[in-house]
Amino acid sequence: MAKNYAAFDEAMYHVGFAKKALQGAALAVLPGDPGRVEPLAKTLGEGAQFIASHREYTSWLTRVEGAPVLVCSTGMGGPSVGICLEELARLGITHVIRVGTTGTIQEKINLGDVIINKAAVRLDGTSGHYAPQEFPAVASFSVTGALAQAASSCGAPFHVGVSVSSDTFWPGQERYDSFTGYVPRRFQGSMREWQALGALNYEMETSALFVVSQALGLKAGAVCGVVVKRTQSESVAADDVYLRALAYQIKVVRGAIKILLHIG
Ligand code: URA
């Protein structure tokens, strides 16, 4: 596969920094929200340092057991994930872990639990620009294994399964509490179908993350905190639920990074 690495001091147009800022980091943690980057970098590792902030991409560098780890926001949805991965790959990042929020569609999963996605339904547009629709959106086996092992070790309530990654928060996730209340026919009854197929959750980035990573030769994993329980409500739960899920996610991601650092 042809590689197009950037020069050491060539700043990438969107993320706004060059390879030298990474201090050799090969692993990146990718929340969606730029506002989560600084607290995540500070709790995941030690000696967190600001790198850059441009558009939806805010970046900090932290250290886990002395190893540099990038924390960079992706923004919401597939297109901005795709841009982020293209530039991080050119800067030498080889492993990526998405840290996000999600709505579960299964009754057995509770608010505040953690979901590790091993694959995703491609209800997004970005992944289709990288691979035909028949191509699966699958996680890296080693990254997913590390996340599951870490979740088990730290006692987090976790579930491993398939996500449904939608370009939209309302119609694609069959929400009726939208401005018009209308869900196009294509999506009417779709949640019931994903439930019957055993999918665990809705979110908006993972299928693009998995397919673009595969296309670029990156190893990707994803862990999400459950903030909506769609079998009960279409609404996002109160902040304490998000904070509970985030505390578990931090333990899981930190544990997984340590495992991956030792695998090499
Ligand atoms: N993110 C989503 O895309 N959907 C949800 O229900 C919750 C978070």
XYZ file of C-alpha atoms and ligand atoms in Angstrom:
272
model
C 0.000 0.000 0.000
C 1.409 3.451 -0.900
C 2.151 5.548 2.169
C 2.175 9.311 2.136
C 3.833 10.376 5.359
C 4.126 14.063 6.196
C 7.425 15.821 6.826
C 8.393 16.214 10.495
C 7.466 19.913 10.586
C 4.612 19.994 8.033
C 1.409 21.075 9.818
C -1.725 19.272 8.642
C -4.386 21.586 7.250
C -7.317 20.442 9.424
C -5.867 19.200 12.723
C -3.396 22.084 12.682
C -0.156 20.447 13.857
C 2.898 18.588 12.531
C 4.484 15.221 13.293
C 7.017 16.755 15.664
C 4.206 17.682 18.097
C 3.447 13.971 18.609
C 6.856 13.217 20.167
C 6.701 9.751 18.628
C 3.100 8.923 19.639
C 1.593 6.103 17.576
C -1.657 5.752 19.512
C -4.544 8.221 19.515
C -7.635 8.454 21.699
C -10.487 10.086 19.793
C -13.462 11.636 21.603
C -16.018 13.438 19.448
C -16.335 16.581 21.557
C -13.425 19.094 21.562
C -14.433 20.082 25.096
C -13.668 16.584 26.382
C -10.079 16.488 25.118
C -8.325 18.421 27.896
C -10.008 16.601 30.834
C -9.537 13.273 29.086
C -5.835 13.908 28.449
C -5.364 14.961 32.082
C -7.136 11.926 33.568
C -5.868 9.311 31.117
C -2.196 10.104 31.563
C 0.403 12.367 33.114
C 2.007 15.637 31.958
C -0.758 16.531 29.500
C 0.185 19.287 27.051
C -1.952 21.326 24.653
C -0.999 20.870 20.979
C -3.527 22.688 18.775
C -7.163 23.607 18.283
C -8.560 24.124 14.795
C -12.233 23.767 13.792
C -13.591 20.604 15.522
C -10.107 19.213 16.121
C -8.618 19.938 19.549
C -5.454 18.009 20.357
C -3.487 17.337 23.523
C -0.551 15.031 24.156
C -0.449 12.960 27.343
C 1.805 10.170 28.645
C 0.722 6.729 29.805
C 3.542 4.847 31.550
C 5.895 7.339 29.894
C 4.641 6.638 26.365
C 3.204 9.573 24.390
C -0.500 9.269 23.541
C -2.440 11.759 21.422
C -5.950 12.801 22.472
C -7.709 14.468 19.515
C -11.394 15.270 18.992
C -13.031 14.115 15.764
C -16.157 16.275 15.807
C -19.522 14.660 15.089
C -20.269 12.288 12.233
C -18.328 10.362 9.609
C -16.928 13.167 7.414
C -14.917 14.795 10.171
C -13.754 11.372 11.430
C -12.474 10.600 7.918
C -10.500 13.842 7.681
C -9.014 13.318 11.134
C -7.862 9.770 10.323
C -6.321 10.797 6.980
C -4.192 13.428 8.689
C -3.281 11.372 11.778
C -2.173 8.485 9.545
C 0.152 10.846 7.677
C 1.581 11.953 11.035
C 2.470 8.368 11.987
C -0.517 7.340 14.154
C -1.124 3.583 13.785
C -3.729 2.781 16.514
C -6.934 4.708 17.286
C -9.538 4.305 20.024
C -12.835 6.150 19.748
C -14.375 7.270 23.062
C -17.967 8.372 22.580
C -21.533 8.365 23.789
C -24.303 6.147 22.539
C -27.937 5.098 22.823
C -28.543 1.434 23.553
C -31.409 -0.357 21.805
C -31.299 -3.479 23.981
C -33.329 -3.764 27.207
C -30.570 -5.725 28.987
C -28.100 -2.804 28.699
C -28.324 -0.030 31.294
C -27.644 3.696 31.335
C -24.028 4.292 32.411
C -22.820 0.936 31.012
C -20.017 0.715 28.497
C -20.312 -0.742 24.979
C -17.278 -1.955 23.056
C -18.128 -2.194 19.377
C -16.560 -4.991 17.352
C -18.363 -3.984 14.141
C -20.861 -1.436 12.859
C -23.786 -1.183 10.462
C -22.834 1.369 7.804
C -25.688 3.887 7.882
C -23.154 6.586 7.011
C -21.958 8.197 3.774
C -18.242 8.570 4.488
C -17.337 4.869 4.580
C -18.842 4.455 1.089
C -16.202 6.828 -0.265
C -13.506 4.411 0.936
C -14.983 0.963 0.308
C -17.993 -0.566 -1.462
C -21.113 -1.142 0.648
C -20.471 -4.910 0.774
C -17.251 -4.287 2.708
C -17.687 -4.772 6.488
C -17.008 -2.145 9.135
C -14.996 -4.144 11.649
C -12.748 -3.222 14.551
C -9.168 -4.338 15.039
C -9.096 -7.658 16.891
C -6.140 -6.618 19.063
C -7.560 -3.203 20.028
C -10.998 -4.684 20.777
C -9.438 -7.497 22.783
C -7.429 -4.986 24.809
C -10.559 -2.909 25.502
C -12.549 -5.984 26.598
C -9.710 -7.275 28.778
C -9.331 -3.872 30.432
C -13.094 -3.578 30.985
C -13.195 -6.990 32.597
C -10.197 -6.197 34.846
C -11.577 -2.892 36.113
C -15.075 -4.241 36.800
C -16.874 -1.973 34.320
C -20.351 -3.146 33.264
C -19.557 -3.751 29.587
C -21.027 -5.348 26.470
C -19.281 -6.249 23.202
C -21.289 -6.143 19.994
C -22.447 -4.399 16.836
C -23.261 -0.690 16.593
C -25.604 0.995 14.150
C -23.692 4.093 12.988
C -26.038 6.697 11.555
C -25.282 9.985 9.800
C -28.266 11.503 11.563
C -29.338 11.685 15.213
C -33.067 11.744 14.389
C -34.311 9.930 11.233
C -31.454 7.405 10.917
C -31.886 6.447 14.568
C -35.685 6.324 14.165
C -36.366 9.138 16.617
C -39.856 10.623 16.534
C -39.092 13.574 18.876
C -37.668 15.588 15.934
C -38.872 19.019 14.735
C -41.464 17.508 12.377
C -41.929 14.156 14.107
C -41.699 12.455 10.712
C -39.396 9.483 10.080
C -38.966 8.583 6.374
C -40.325 5.175 5.363
C -36.829 3.774 4.908
C -36.240 4.059 8.651
C -39.717 3.311 10.006
C -39.432 0.056 11.960
C -35.652 -0.014 11.497
C -34.895 0.013 15.234
C -36.992 -3.133 15.662
C -34.981 -4.785 12.905
C -31.578 -3.867 14.432
C -32.824 -5.149 17.787
C -33.902 -8.450 16.239
C -30.458 -8.781 14.653
C -28.843 -8.291 18.065
C -27.219 -4.897 17.424
C -26.528 -3.100 20.697
C -26.500 0.626 20.057
C -26.857 3.738 17.918
C -24.127 6.348 17.496
C -22.713 8.416 14.639
C -19.023 7.716 14.020
C -17.936 4.099 14.417
C -18.643 2.685 10.933
C -16.647 5.506 9.324
C -13.873 5.000 11.882
C -13.624 1.257 11.166
C -13.815 1.390 7.368
C -11.513 4.391 6.907
C -9.030 2.880 9.384
C -9.063 -0.391 7.455
C -8.523 1.499 4.185
C -5.577 3.430 5.649
C -4.009 0.453 7.434
C -4.783 1.707 10.971
C -5.939 -0.472 13.878
C -9.172 0.892 15.370
C -11.380 0.198 18.358
C -14.367 1.958 19.899
C -15.813 2.250 23.379
C -18.976 4.210 24.137
C -20.815 5.189 27.301
C -24.573 4.592 27.292
C -26.458 7.888 27.782
C -29.785 6.935 26.170
C -31.894 3.812 26.691
C -34.080 3.634 23.601
C -36.314 0.865 24.928
C -37.512 3.425 27.484
C -36.931 6.916 26.047
C -35.588 8.884 23.072
C -33.992 11.494 25.367
C -30.435 11.816 26.609
C -30.143 11.049 30.344
C -28.967 13.534 32.976
C -25.272 14.471 33.334
C -24.611 12.083 36.216
C -25.184 9.160 33.841
C -22.667 10.558 31.376
C -20.125 11.092 34.170
C -20.602 7.524 35.459
C -20.079 6.098 31.977
C -17.081 8.373 31.394
C -15.386 7.214 34.600
C -15.650 3.610 33.381
C -14.496 4.550 29.880
C -11.367 6.243 31.223
C -10.436 3.115 33.205
C -11.111 0.927 30.179
C -9.133 3.073 27.731
C -6.200 3.521 30.131
C -6.084 -0.243 30.725
C -6.301 -0.954 26.999
C -3.494 1.505 26.205
C -1.237 -0.245 28.721
C -2.022 -3.624 27.149
C -1.379 -2.302 23.633
C 1.876 -0.634 24.674
C 3.123 -3.966 25.955
C 2.047 -5.857 22.831
C 4.041 -3.300 20.824
N -25.292 9.499 20.306
C -26.125 9.101 19.328
O -25.805 9.211 18.150
N -27.332 8.601 19.679
C -27.747 8.498 20.948
O -28.865 8.057 21.199
C -26.858 8.913 21.961
C -25.634 9.417 21.617
